[in-house]
Coordinates of C-alpha atoms in Angstrom, one line a residue:
M22 CA 20.2 -27.6 -2.0
S23 CA 16.6 -28.5 -2.4
N24 CA 15.7 -27.3 1.2
S25 CA 12.6 -29.4 1.7
R26 CA 10.3 -28.3 4.4
S27 CA 9.0 -31.4 6.2
R28 CA 9.0 -29.9 9.8
R29 CA 6.7 -27.2 10.8
R30 CA 6.9 -24.8 13.7
K31 CA 4.0 -24.0 16.1
P32 CA 2.2 -20.9 15.2
R33 CA 3.4 -17.6 16.6
G34 CA 0.0 -15.8 16.6
K35 CA -3.7 -16.1 16.0
S36 CA -4.7 -16.9 12.5
G37 CA -6.7 -14.3 10.6
G38 CA -9.5 -15.6 8.4
S39 CA -11.2 -18.9 8.6
S40 CA -8.2 -21.2 7.8
S41 CA -6.8 -22.7 11.1
S42 CA -3.9 -24.5 9.2
R43 CA -2.1 -21.2 8.4
Q44 CA 0.7 -20.1 10.6
W45 CA 2.3 -16.7 11.1
R46 CA 6.0 -16.9 9.9
R47 CA 8.8 -14.4 10.1
M48 CA 10.7 -13.3 7.0
D49 CA 13.5 -10.9 6.1
L50 CA 13.7 -10.6 2.3
H51 CA 16.5 -7.9 2.2
L52 CA 19.7 -9.4 3.2
H53 CA 23.1 -8.6 1.7
T54 CA 26.1 -11.1 2.0
P55 CA 29.8 -10.7 1.2
G56 CA 28.7 -10.8 -2.4
S57 CA 27.9 -7.3 -2.2
S58 CA 31.0 -4.9 -2.5
D59 CA 29.7 -2.6 0.3
Y60 CA 29.3 -5.5 2.8
Q61 CA 30.6 -4.4 6.2
E62 CA 32.0 -7.7 7.6
S63 CA 34.3 -9.2 4.9
N64 CA 35.2 -12.2 7.3
A65 CA 31.5 -13.3 7.7
S66 CA 30.7 -16.7 6.2
Y67 CA 27.4 -17.8 4.8
L68 CA 26.9 -20.1 7.7
D69 CA 27.3 -17.0 9.9
I70 CA 24.4 -15.4 8.2
L71 CA 22.2 -18.5 8.5
R72 CA 23.1 -18.9 12.2
Q73 CA 22.2 -15.3 12.8
A74 CA 18.8 -15.8 10.9
E75 CA 18.1 -18.8 13.2
I76 CA 18.8 -16.7 16.3
R77 CA 16.4 -14.1 15.2
G78 CA 13.8 -16.6 14.7
L79 CA 13.5 -16.3 11.0
D80 CA 11.7 -18.7 8.8
I81 CA 12.4 -17.1 5.4
I82 CA 15.3 -15.0 4.2
A83 CA 16.4 -13.9 0.9
F84 CA 20.0 -13.1 -0.4
T85 CA 19.7 -9.8 -2.3
D86 CA 23.1 -8.6 -3.3
H87 CA 23.5 -5.5 -5.4
N88 CA 23.1 -6.4 -9.2
T89 CA 24.6 -9.9 -8.7
V90 CA 23.6 -13.3 -7.3
A91 CA 27.3 -14.0 -6.4
G92 CA 26.6 -14.4 -2.8
F93 CA 23.9 -17.1 -3.2
A94 CA 26.0 -18.7 -5.8
A95 CA 29.0 -19.0 -3.5
M96 CA 26.8 -20.6 -0.7
R97 CA 25.2 -23.0 -3.1
K98 CA 28.7 -24.0 -4.6
E99 CA 30.1 -24.4 -1.0
V100 CA 27.4 -26.9 -0.3
E101 CA 27.7 -28.8 -3.6
Q102 CA 31.3 -29.1 -3.0
L103 CA 30.8 -30.6 0.6
L104 CA 28.1 -33.0 -0.9
W105 CA 30.6 -34.1 -3.5
L106 CA 33.3 -34.8 -0.9
E107 CA 31.0 -36.7 1.2
E108 CA 30.0 -38.7 -1.8
L109 CA 33.6 -39.6 -2.5
G110 CA 34.2 -40.3 1.2
R111 CA 36.9 -37.6 1.5
L112 CA 35.4 -35.2 4.0
D113 CA 37.5 -34.3 7.1
L114 CA 35.9 -33.6 10.5
E115 CA 35.7 -29.7 9.9
E116 CA 34.0 -30.2 6.6
Q117 CA 31.6 -32.8 7.9
R118 CA 30.8 -30.3 10.7
R119 CA 30.0 -27.6 8.1
L120 CA 27.9 -29.8 6.0
D121 CA 25.8 -31.0 9.0
E122 CA 25.3 -27.5 10.0
Y123 CA 24.2 -26.4 6.4
R124 CA 21.7 -29.3 6.4
R125 CA 20.3 -28.4 9.9
L126 CA 19.9 -24.7 9.0
L127 CA 18.6 -25.2 5.5
E128 CA 16.0 -27.6 6.8
K129 CA 14.9 -24.9 9.3
I130 CA 15.1 -21.8 7.2
L131 CA 13.9 -21.3 3.6
V132 CA 16.8 -19.4 1.9
L133 CA 15.6 -17.7 -1.5
P134 CA 18.0 -16.3 -4.2
G135 CA 17.3 -12.8 -5.3
F136 CA 19.1 -9.6 -6.2
E137 CA 18.7 -5.8 -5.6
F138 CA 18.7 -4.3 -9.1
T139 CA 19.7 -0.6 -9.5
A140 CA 17.4 0.8 -12.3
T141 CA 17.8 4.0 -14.4
F142 CA 18.3 7.1 -12.1
G143 CA 19.3 4.8 -9.2
F144 CA 16.1 3.3 -8.0
H145 CA 16.4 -0.1 -6.3
I146 CA 14.2 -2.9 -7.0
L147 CA 14.3 -6.4 -5.3
G148 CA 13.7 -9.7 -7.3
I149 CA 13.0 -12.8 -5.2
F150 CA 12.9 -16.3 -6.8
P151 CA 12.4 -19.9 -6.0
Q152 CA 15.3 -21.7 -4.1
D153 CA 16.1 -24.0 -7.0
T154 CA 16.3 -21.3 -9.6
P155 CA 19.6 -21.9 -11.8
I156 CA 22.1 -19.3 -11.3
S157 CA 22.6 -19.0 -14.9
F158 CA 18.9 -18.0 -15.3
L159 CA 19.3 -15.2 -12.7
E160 CA 22.4 -13.9 -14.3
H161 CA 20.8 -13.9 -17.7
L162 CA 17.9 -11.8 -16.1
L163 CA 20.5 -9.2 -14.9
L164 CA 22.0 -9.2 -18.4
T165 CA 18.5 -8.5 -19.8
L166 CA 18.2 -5.6 -17.4
R167 CA 21.5 -4.3 -18.9
V168 CA 23.7 -5.0 -16.0
P169 CA 27.2 -5.0 -17.6
L170 CA 28.7 -8.6 -17.9
E171 CA 31.8 -7.5 -16.0
S172 CA 29.7 -6.1 -13.2
L173 CA 27.8 -9.6 -12.6
S174 CA 30.4 -10.6 -10.0
Q175 CA 31.2 -7.3 -8.5
G176 CA 28.2 -6.6 -6.3
S177 CA 28.2 -2.9 -6.7
A178 CA 25.1 -0.7 -6.5
T179 CA 26.5 1.5 -9.2
V180 CA 26.4 -0.2 -12.6
G181 CA 25.9 2.6 -15.1
A182 CA 22.9 2.8 -17.6
T183 CA 20.6 0.0 -17.1
A184 CA 16.9 -0.8 -17.6
D185 CA 14.1 1.6 -16.4
V186 CA 12.0 0.8 -13.5
L187 CA 8.9 -0.3 -15.3
T188 CA 10.9 -2.6 -17.6
A189 CA 12.5 -4.1 -14.5
Y190 CA 9.1 -4.7 -12.9
R191 CA 7.9 -6.5 -16.0
V192 CA 11.0 -8.6 -16.7
I193 CA 11.3 -9.8 -13.0
N194 CA 7.6 -10.7 -12.7
E195 CA 7.4 -12.5 -16.1
A196 CA 10.5 -14.4 -15.0
G197 CA 8.3 -15.7 -12.1
G198 CA 9.9 -13.5 -9.4
I199 CA 8.4 -11.5 -6.6
V200 CA 8.8 -7.8 -7.3
I201 CA 9.6 -5.6 -4.4
A202 CA 10.2 -1.8 -4.4
A203 CA 13.1 -1.7 -2.0
H204 CA 13.0 1.0 0.8
A205 CA 10.5 2.7 -1.4
N206 CA 9.9 5.7 0.9
S207 CA 13.7 6.5 1.5
S208 CA 16.9 7.0 -0.5
N209 CA 16.8 5.3 -3.8
G210 CA 13.1 4.5 -3.4
V211 CA 10.4 4.7 -6.1
A212 CA 8.1 6.6 -3.8
M213 CA 10.3 9.6 -4.2
R214 CA 9.3 10.9 -0.8
G215 CA 10.5 14.5 0.0
L216 CA 11.0 15.4 -3.6
D217 CA 9.0 18.2 -5.1
F218 CA 8.7 16.6 -8.5
G219 CA 7.7 13.4 -10.3
G220 CA 4.0 13.1 -9.3
Q221 CA 3.1 11.2 -12.5
T222 CA 6.4 9.2 -12.3
R223 CA 5.7 8.3 -8.6
I224 CA 2.1 7.1 -9.5
A225 CA 3.6 4.9 -12.4
Y226 CA 6.3 3.5 -10.2
T227 CA 4.1 2.6 -7.4
Q228 CA 0.8 1.5 -9.1
D229 CA 2.2 -0.6 -11.8
P230 CA 0.5 -4.1 -12.1
N231 CA 3.9 -5.9 -12.3
L232 CA 4.9 -4.5 -8.8
H233 CA 3.8 -6.7 -6.0
V234 CA 5.1 -5.0 -2.8
L235 CA 6.4 -1.9 -1.3
E236 CA 9.3 -2.3 1.3
V237 CA 9.2 0.6 3.6
T238 CA 11.3 1.9 6.6
D239 CA 8.4 3.1 8.7
L240 CA 6.0 0.2 8.8
E241 CA 5.8 0.2 12.6
K242 CA 4.9 3.9 12.8
R243 CA 1.5 5.1 13.3
G244 CA -0.3 8.3 12.1
R245 CA -1.5 10.1 9.0
Y246 CA 1.9 10.6 7.2
T247 CA 3.1 7.0 7.2
T248 CA 4.0 5.4 3.9
R249 CA 1.4 2.7 4.3
R250 CA -1.3 5.1 4.9
F251 CA -0.4 7.2 1.8
F252 CA -0.6 4.1 -0.3
D253 CA -3.7 2.5 1.3
G254 CA -5.9 3.3 -1.8
S255 CA -7.6 6.4 -0.4
K256 CA -5.8 8.8 -2.7
P257 CA -7.5 9.1 -6.0
E258 CA -4.3 9.2 -8.1
Y259 CA -3.1 6.1 -6.1
P260 CA -6.2 3.8 -6.2
R261 CA -4.4 0.6 -5.8
A262 CA -3.9 -0.2 -2.2
M263 CA -0.2 -1.5 -2.0
R264 CA 1.1 -4.1 0.4
C265 CA 3.9 -2.7 2.6
I266 CA 6.5 -4.9 4.3
Q267 CA 9.8 -4.2 6.0
G268 CA 13.2 -5.8 5.7
S269 CA 16.6 -5.2 7.3
D270 CA 18.7 -4.3 4.3
A271 CA 21.4 -5.8 6.4
H272 CA 24.9 -5.2 5.3
R273 CA 26.4 -6.9 8.4
L274 CA 25.6 -9.7 10.9
L275 CA 24.7 -7.4 13.8
R276 CA 23.9 -3.8 14.2
E277 CA 26.8 -1.8 15.3
S278 CA 25.0 0.1 18.2
P279 CA 21.4 0.7 19.1
N280 CA 21.4 4.1 17.1
S281 CA 23.2 2.9 14.1
K282 CA 21.3 3.0 10.9
S283 CA 23.3 0.1 9.6
L284 CA 21.1 -2.9 10.5
G285 CA 21.9 -6.4 11.0
V286 CA 20.2 -9.6 10.1
G287 CA 16.5 -9.8 11.4
D288 CA 16.6 -6.2 12.7
R289 CA 13.4 -5.4 10.7
V290 CA 11.3 -8.4 10.2
T291 CA 7.8 -8.9 8.7
E292 CA 5.4 -11.7 9.7
I293 CA 3.3 -13.5 7.1
L294 CA 0.4 -15.7 7.3
L295 CA 1.2 -18.9 5.2
R296 CA -0.3 -22.2 4.6
E297 CA 3.2 -23.6 4.3
V298 CA 6.7 -22.4 4.2
S299 CA 7.5 -22.4 0.5
F300 CA 8.1 -19.9 -2.3
E301 CA 4.7 -20.8 -4.0
A302 CA 2.9 -20.0 -0.6
L303 CA 4.9 -16.9 -0.2
A304 CA 4.3 -15.5 -3.7
E305 CA 0.5 -16.4 -3.2
V306 CA 0.3 -14.0 -0.5
L307 CA 2.6 -11.2 -1.6
K308 CA 0.9 -11.2 -5.1
G309 CA -2.6 -11.2 -3.4
S310 CA -4.7 -8.5 -2.3
D311 CA -5.4 -9.4 1.2
L312 CA -3.2 -6.9 3.1
S313 CA -4.0 -8.4 6.6
L314 CA -1.9 -11.4 5.8
T315 CA 1.4 -9.5 6.6
R316 CA 2.2 -7.4 9.6
P317 CA 5.5 -5.9 11.1
Y318 CA 7.1 -8.4 13.6
R319 CA 7.5 -6.7 17.1
G320 CA 9.3 -9.3 19.1
P321 CA 7.7 -10.7 22.1
A322 CA 5.0 -7.9 22.2
N323 CA 1.5 -8.8 21.4
P324 CA 0.8 -9.5 17.7
I325 CA -0.6 -6.6 15.7
D326 CA -4.4 -6.5 15.7
F327 CA -5.2 -5.7 12.0
V328 CA -8.6 -4.4 12.6
Q329 CA -7.6 -2.2 15.5
L330 CA -4.8 -0.9 13.2
A331 CA -7.5 0.1 10.7
R332 CA -9.6 1.7 13.3
E333 CA -6.7 4.0 14.4
E334 CA -6.3 5.0 10.9
G335 CA -9.9 6.0 10.7
E336 CA -12.7 6.1 8.3
S337 CA -11.8 7.2 4.7
I338 CA -13.0 6.9 1.3
V339 CA -11.8 3.3 1.0
Q340 CA -12.6 2.2 4.7
S341 CA -15.8 2.1 6.8
F342 CA -16.9 0.5 10.1
H343 CA -20.3 -0.8 11.3
A344 CA -21.0 -2.2 14.7
S345 CA -24.0 -4.2 13.4
M346 CA -25.4 -5.7 10.3
A347 CA -28.9 -6.4 11.6
Q348 CA -31.7 -5.8 9.3
R349 CA -33.7 -4.4 11.9
G350 CA -32.7 -0.7 12.3
G351 CA -31.5 -0.5 8.7
H352 CA -27.9 -1.6 9.6
Q353 CA -27.6 -4.1 6.7
N354 CA -28.8 -1.5 4.3
R355 CA -26.1 0.9 5.4
V356 CA -23.5 -1.8 4.8
L357 CA -24.8 -2.6 1.3
R358 CA -24.7 1.2 0.5
D359 CA -21.1 1.2 1.3
V360 CA -20.6 -1.9 -0.8
C361 CA -22.3 -0.1 -3.7
A362 CA -20.5 3.2 -3.2
M363 CA -17.0 1.4 -3.1
S364 CA -17.8 -0.6 -6.2
N365 CA -18.5 2.7 -7.9
G366 CA -15.2 4.2 -6.8
N367 CA -11.8 2.7 -6.1
G368 CA -13.0 -0.3 -4.0
G369 CA -12.3 -0.6 -0.2
T370 CA -12.8 -2.4 3.0
I371 CA -15.7 -2.5 5.3
Y372 CA -15.5 -3.9 8.8
I373 CA -18.6 -5.3 10.6
G374 CA -18.8 -5.8 14.4
V375 CA -16.8 -2.8 15.4
S376 CA -17.2 1.0 15.6
A377 CA -14.9 3.5 13.9
N378 CA -13.9 4.6 17.5
P379 CA -10.6 2.8 18.3
K380 CA -11.2 3.4 22.0
E381 CA -14.4 1.3 22.1
K382 CA -14.2 -2.5 22.6
P383 CA -15.4 -4.4 19.5
V384 CA -18.8 -5.8 19.6
G385 CA -17.9 -8.6 17.2
V386 CA -20.3 -10.9 15.1
R387 CA -21.6 -13.9 17.0
D388 CA -22.3 -16.3 14.2
H389 CA -19.8 -14.9 11.8
N390 CA -20.1 -17.9 9.3
G391 CA -23.8 -17.4 9.1
A392 CA -23.4 -13.6 8.8
I393 CA -20.9 -14.1 5.8
E394 CA -23.6 -16.3 4.0
R395 CA -26.3 -13.8 4.7
L396 CA -24.1 -10.8 3.3
Q397 CA -23.1 -12.8 0.3
T398 CA -26.9 -13.4 -0.5
A399 CA -27.8 -9.8 0.2
V400 CA -25.2 -8.5 -2.0
S401 CA -26.0 -10.9 -4.7
N402 CA -29.9 -10.2 -4.5
K403 CA -29.9 -6.4 -4.0
L404 CA -27.1 -5.0 -5.9
T405 CA -27.0 -4.7 -10.0
P406 CA -24.8 -5.9 -11.5
E407 CA -23.4 -8.1 -8.9
P408 CA -20.2 -6.4 -7.5
N409 CA -16.8 -8.2 -7.0
V410 CA -16.4 -8.7 -3.2
H411 CA -14.7 -11.1 -0.9
I412 CA -16.2 -11.7 2.6
D413 CA -14.2 -13.3 5.5
N414 CA -13.5 -12.7 9.2
L415 CA -10.7 -11.5 11.3
P416 CA -10.1 -11.6 15.1
S417 CA -9.8 -8.4 17.2
Q418 CA -9.6 -8.4 21.0
G419 CA -11.2 -11.7 21.3
K420 CA -14.1 -11.0 18.9
Q421 CA -14.7 -12.0 15.3
I422 CA -15.1 -9.2 12.9
V423 CA -16.6 -9.6 9.4
R424 CA -14.6 -8.1 6.8
I425 CA -15.9 -7.2 3.2
T426 CA -13.1 -6.5 0.7
V427 CA -14.7 -4.5 -2.3
L428 CA -12.8 -4.4 -5.5
P429 CA -13.1 -1.5 -7.9
G430 CA -16.1 -2.3 -10.1
Q431 CA -15.5 -3.1 -13.8
D432 CA -19.2 -2.7 -14.8
K433 CA -20.2 0.7 -13.5
P434 CA -22.6 2.2 -12.4
Y435 CA -23.7 -0.2 -9.6
A436 CA -27.0 0.3 -8.0
I437 CA -29.1 -1.0 -5.1
E438 CA -32.6 -2.2 -6.3
D439 CA -31.8 -1.1 -9.8
N440 CA -32.2 2.7 -9.2
L441 CA -30.2 3.8 -6.1
F442 CA -26.8 4.8 -7.1
Y443 CA -24.4 5.5 -4.2
I444 CA -20.9 7.1 -4.1
R445 CA -18.1 7.4 -1.4
D446 CA -17.1 10.9 -0.6
D447 CA -14.4 10.9 2.0
T448 CA -15.9 9.3 4.9
E449 CA -19.5 9.5 3.9
T450 CA -21.7 7.4 1.6
S451 CA -24.3 9.4 -0.2
L452 CA -26.8 9.0 -3.1
A453 CA -25.3 10.1 -6.3
V454 CA -26.7 13.2 -8.0
R455 CA -27.5 13.4 -11.7
D456 CA -24.1 14.7 -12.9
E457 CA -22.3 12.0 -10.8
I458 CA -24.5 9.2 -12.3
V459 CA -23.7 10.5 -15.9
R460 CA -19.9 10.3 -15.1
L461 CA -20.3 6.8 -13.6
V462 CA -22.1 5.6 -16.9
H463 CA -19.3 7.5 -18.9
T464 CA -16.7 5.5 -16.9
G465 CA -18.4 2.1 -17.4
H466 CA -19.0 2.8 -21.2
E467 CA -16.1 5.0 -22.2
T468 CA -15.5 3.1 -25.3
S469 CA -19.0 3.7 -26.8
Q470 CA -19.7 6.2 -29.5
A471 CA -22.3 8.0 -27.5
E472 CA -20.1 8.5 -24.5
A473 CA -17.1 9.4 -26.6
A474 CA -19.0 12.3 -28.0
L475 CA -19.5 13.8 -24.4
P476 CA -17.7 17.2 -24.1
P477 CA -14.5 17.0 -22.0
L478 CA -14.4 18.1 -18.5
P479 CA -13.9 21.8 -18.0
P480 CA -10.2 22.1 -16.6
I481 CA -8.6 24.1 -13.9
G482 CA -5.3 24.5 -15.5
Q483 CA -5.9 21.2 -17.3
L484 CA -7.6 19.6 -14.3
A485 CA -4.5 19.4 -11.9
P486 CA -2.7 22.9 -12.3
K487 CA 1.0 22.9 -11.7
I488 CA 1.9 26.2 -10.2
T489 CA 5.5 27.2 -9.8
D490 CA 6.1 29.3 -6.8
A491 CA 9.8 28.8 -6.7
P492 CA 12.5 27.3 -9.0
S493 CA 12.1 23.5 -9.6
K494 CA 8.9 23.6 -7.1
V495 CA 5.6 22.5 -8.4
V496 CA 2.3 22.7 -6.7
E497 CA -0.6 20.5 -7.8
T498 CA -4.3 21.0 -6.7
P499 CA -5.4 19.0 -3.7
R500 CA -7.0 15.6 -4.5
T501 CA -9.8 15.7 -1.9
G502 CA -12.4 18.3 -1.0
V503 CA -14.4 20.6 -3.2
E504 CA -14.1 23.8 -5.0
I505 CA -17.2 26.1 -5.7
V506 CA -16.4 27.0 -9.4
K507 CA -19.4 29.1 -10.1
S508 CA -22.5 30.6 -8.4
E509 CA -25.7 32.1 -9.7
K510 CA -29.0 33.4 -8.2
R511 CA -32.3 32.1 -9.7
K512 CA -35.6 33.3 -8.0
G513 CA -34.0 34.0 -4.8
T514 CA -32.0 30.7 -4.7
Y515 CA -28.3 30.3 -5.2
Y516 CA -27.3 27.4 -7.6
H517 CA -23.7 26.3 -7.5
T518 CA -21.4 24.3 -9.7
V519 CA -19.3 22.2 -7.4
R520 CA -15.8 20.6 -8.5
D521 CA -15.1 17.2 -6.7
L522 CA -11.3 17.4 -6.4
R523 CA -11.0 13.6 -6.2
N524 CA -11.6 13.3 -10.0
G525 CA -12.3 16.7 -11.3
N526 CA -15.9 16.1 -12.0
L527 CA -18.3 19.1 -12.1
I528 CA -21.6 18.7 -10.4
K529 CA -24.1 21.5 -11.4
N530 CA -27.2 23.0 -9.9
V531 CA -26.3 22.2 -6.3
T532 CA -28.3 24.3 -3.6
R533 CA -27.5 24.8 -0.1
S534 CA -30.7 22.6 0.9
S535 CA -29.8 19.7 -1.6
A536 CA -26.1 19.7 -0.8
R537 CA -24.7 16.8 1.2
K538 CA -22.4 17.4 4.2
L539 CA -19.0 18.6 2.7
W540 CA -20.7 20.5 -0.2
H541 CA -23.0 22.1 2.3
Y542 CA -20.1 23.2 4.3
A543 CA -18.4 24.9 1.4
I544 CA -21.5 26.5 0.0
T545 CA -22.4 27.8 3.4
K546 CA -19.0 29.4 3.6
V547 CA -19.3 31.0 0.2
E548 CA -22.9 32.3 0.7
E549 CA -22.4 33.7 4.1
N550 CA -18.8 35.0 3.9
G551 CA -18.0 35.2 0.2
A552 CA -14.5 34.6 -1.0
P553 CA -11.6 36.0 0.9
K554 CA -9.9 38.9 -0.6
A555 CA -6.5 38.3 -2.0
A556 CA -4.8 41.0 -0.2
E557 CA -6.0 39.5 3.2
I558 CA -4.6 36.1 2.6
A559 CA -1.2 35.0 4.1
W560 CA 0.3 33.6 1.0
Q561 CA 3.3 31.3 1.0
G562 CA 4.4 31.7 -2.6
N563 CA 1.2 30.9 -4.5
I564 CA -0.7 28.8 -1.8
A565 CA -2.2 29.5 1.6
V566 CA -4.0 27.8 4.5
L567 CA -7.3 29.7 5.2
H568 CA -8.8 27.7 8.0
V569 CA -8.2 24.4 9.8
R570 CA -11.3 22.6 11.2
K571 CA -10.8 19.6 13.7
K572 CA -13.2 17.1 15.1
N573 CA -11.8 14.2 17.3
D574 CA -8.8 12.9 15.2
N575 CA -10.2 14.2 12.0
V576 CA -8.7 17.4 10.3
W577 CA -10.1 19.4 7.2
Y578 CA -8.4 22.3 5.7
D579 CA -9.6 25.2 3.7
L580 CA -6.9 26.3 1.1
A581 CA -6.3 28.8 -1.5
M582 CA -4.1 28.8 -4.7
R583 CA -3.3 31.4 -7.1
E584 CA -3.0 30.5 -11.0
G585 CA -2.2 33.8 -12.8
D586 CA -4.7 36.2 -12.0
T587 CA -7.3 33.4 -10.8
I588 CA -7.7 32.4 -7.1
H589 CA -9.0 28.9 -6.5
Y590 CA -10.5 28.2 -2.9
F591 CA -10.6 24.6 -1.8
Y592 CA -12.8 23.5 1.2
G593 CA -12.8 20.4 3.3
V594 CA -9.4 19.1 2.1
T595 CA -8.0 16.1 4.1
D596 CA -4.4 15.1 4.6
S597 CA -4.8 12.2 2.0
G598 CA -5.3 14.7 -0.7
L599 CA -2.1 16.8 -0.3
N600 CA 1.4 16.4 -1.7
E601 CA 4.6 17.3 0.0
N602 CA 4.4 21.1 -0.8
W603 CA 0.9 21.4 0.9
L604 CA 1.9 19.2 3.8
S605 CA 5.0 21.4 4.4
L606 CA 2.8 24.5 4.4
I607 CA 0.3 23.1 6.9
E608 CA 3.1 21.9 9.3
K609 CA 4.3 25.6 9.2
A610 CA 0.9 27.0 9.9
Q611 CA 0.1 24.7 12.9

C-alpha cells in the first residue's frame, strides 16, 4: 500500500506566493472508521469511506480512530490479503473488483494513518503519520502514551489515566508525526473555551512548540470572537500565532440531516497549498509559519482571499496595512517602523498595497518582485540588528500584495538608524520612551548580571490579579489597554505613571502633552473627570464596564475592577485583551 502519487490534478485556486507549481488541495484529517467503538455505521466498509472521500473531492484524508490504529490496520490488512491472493492467482471476480477499486482510490487519494489520543482529563489530540508507518510502531506510541494494552483494539474514547497533554505533544512530534489539537474550541478541546479557569494551562496547551495545528469548528465564521482571531498572536499571553484548520470528525459516511451535528466524510474540509501531494509536503506546511497556505474550503464558492480576510479582522498589535511603500511621502519609512516595532514585540504581519479599510479596493504593488528586493535591502541597511523577516506576495482581488512576516526578535532592542526604537501599541507604532527602552534591553539581555540586578516590576496583585467574585469564578486583569497607577503635580504639570496592560511594564513621568494616543486618552479622562466613585459604579461582582467607545469597526472599553479595598481603572481595553468573564460582562452591558 505504497500509494504513489504520479498523477496530479489541476489546481483548484490561484496560488499564493511566487511559486506557480503549488496547487490547492483538499484535506480532511479527522475521520473515524469502524475501528472506533462509537462509529455510527457498523456496516460501512473502508472502500465506502474512500469512495465518499472521492465524491467530496478530497486529496488527503487521515484515519484517526480513538486511541487505536485498528481501522487503518484493517484496511491495510485487507489490501495485503488481496495482493497475496492475486500473486497466487486465486482471486475471484469480486475480490479482483475490490482490489482494482482500492488501487484506483489509493492512487487518487493520499490516506494517512493516525489516531485521536485521549490525554489526561479527557483532552483529544490527533497524531498524523506517513502512509508507510508500521502499525507496530504506532501501537508502541500509544502504549508509550499509557493507553492500556487491552484498549489498543477497542477504539474507545475513554481509556483511563493516560499521558498528559504536553507529554503527548512531545512524544507524537518526536516520532515524526503532525500534532493537531482536536476540536480545540469545543468539548474535549485544549482551548477550554467557556471555562472560567485554566488560564495558564490554556496558554501552555495552545502555545507549546511541539503542537503544530489547532483544529477548530468555527473556521468559516467571521468576527472578533472566533477561535482563529483569539490565537492570531495579538494577545500578549498567546504570542505564538497558531494555524487553525477544520476537519469533519466524521463518525459516519453521510450526515444524517442538514441540522445534525454528526458530520460525514468531507463535511468540514480545509484547503492546503502544496508543492506535491505527500506527507512530507503536508508536514512542511502544517509545521511552518505561513498561515496563508491553509484556508477553509467552501465548495464551489470563490476561494478565500487571505488578504481580504486579514483586512476584515482589522489592524492589531500584530497586523498592519500600507497602501504604498514609496519613499516619497515617507511611506517606506512607516513600513520600516512597523517592522522595527513588531521585531521588538511578538512579531506580526505587514501588508503593502492595500489599506486597512476592507471596503476599499486594493491598490496593489505593480512590480512586486522589485519591491520585495528593495524592502529586503532597506530592512538590512536601516535596522540594527537585522531583524528576522520573510517578504513575499499574495493575490487579492486581481492585485499583488506584498507581505512582510516579522518574527519576534531574539536580539532586542531593534532600532532604525541605531537610535530610533519603535514599539507596537494595539494598532499604533510609536517611538519608545525611556522606560520602554530599558525594558527592551532587559528582555534582550535578561541573563546578564547587570539586568538581573534590576528591581522587579511593581505588581498589581502579582501583575495579573485573580479576583474571586463567585465560587470557582476567577477574573484576571485585561491584557490590553492602560492603567494610570499614580499621578503627581509638579510646578503646575501632572506627571503620571502608566501601566501597559499587555506586559505589566510601568512607564513613569508621562505628561498629557507627551503621551501618545491611548495614554493621552486615559490621562485626559483622569485629569478632567477624576476616578469614578465606587458607589456610582454598576458592579457585577468585582468588575464593571464604565464606558464603551466605538469608531468604525473598532471598540474600546473603560473598565473597573475591585481588589480588596483598591479599585483599578483600565482605559482603552480591546476585545483581544479580555477573557471569558470580561466578555460575558460586556455582552450583558451592550
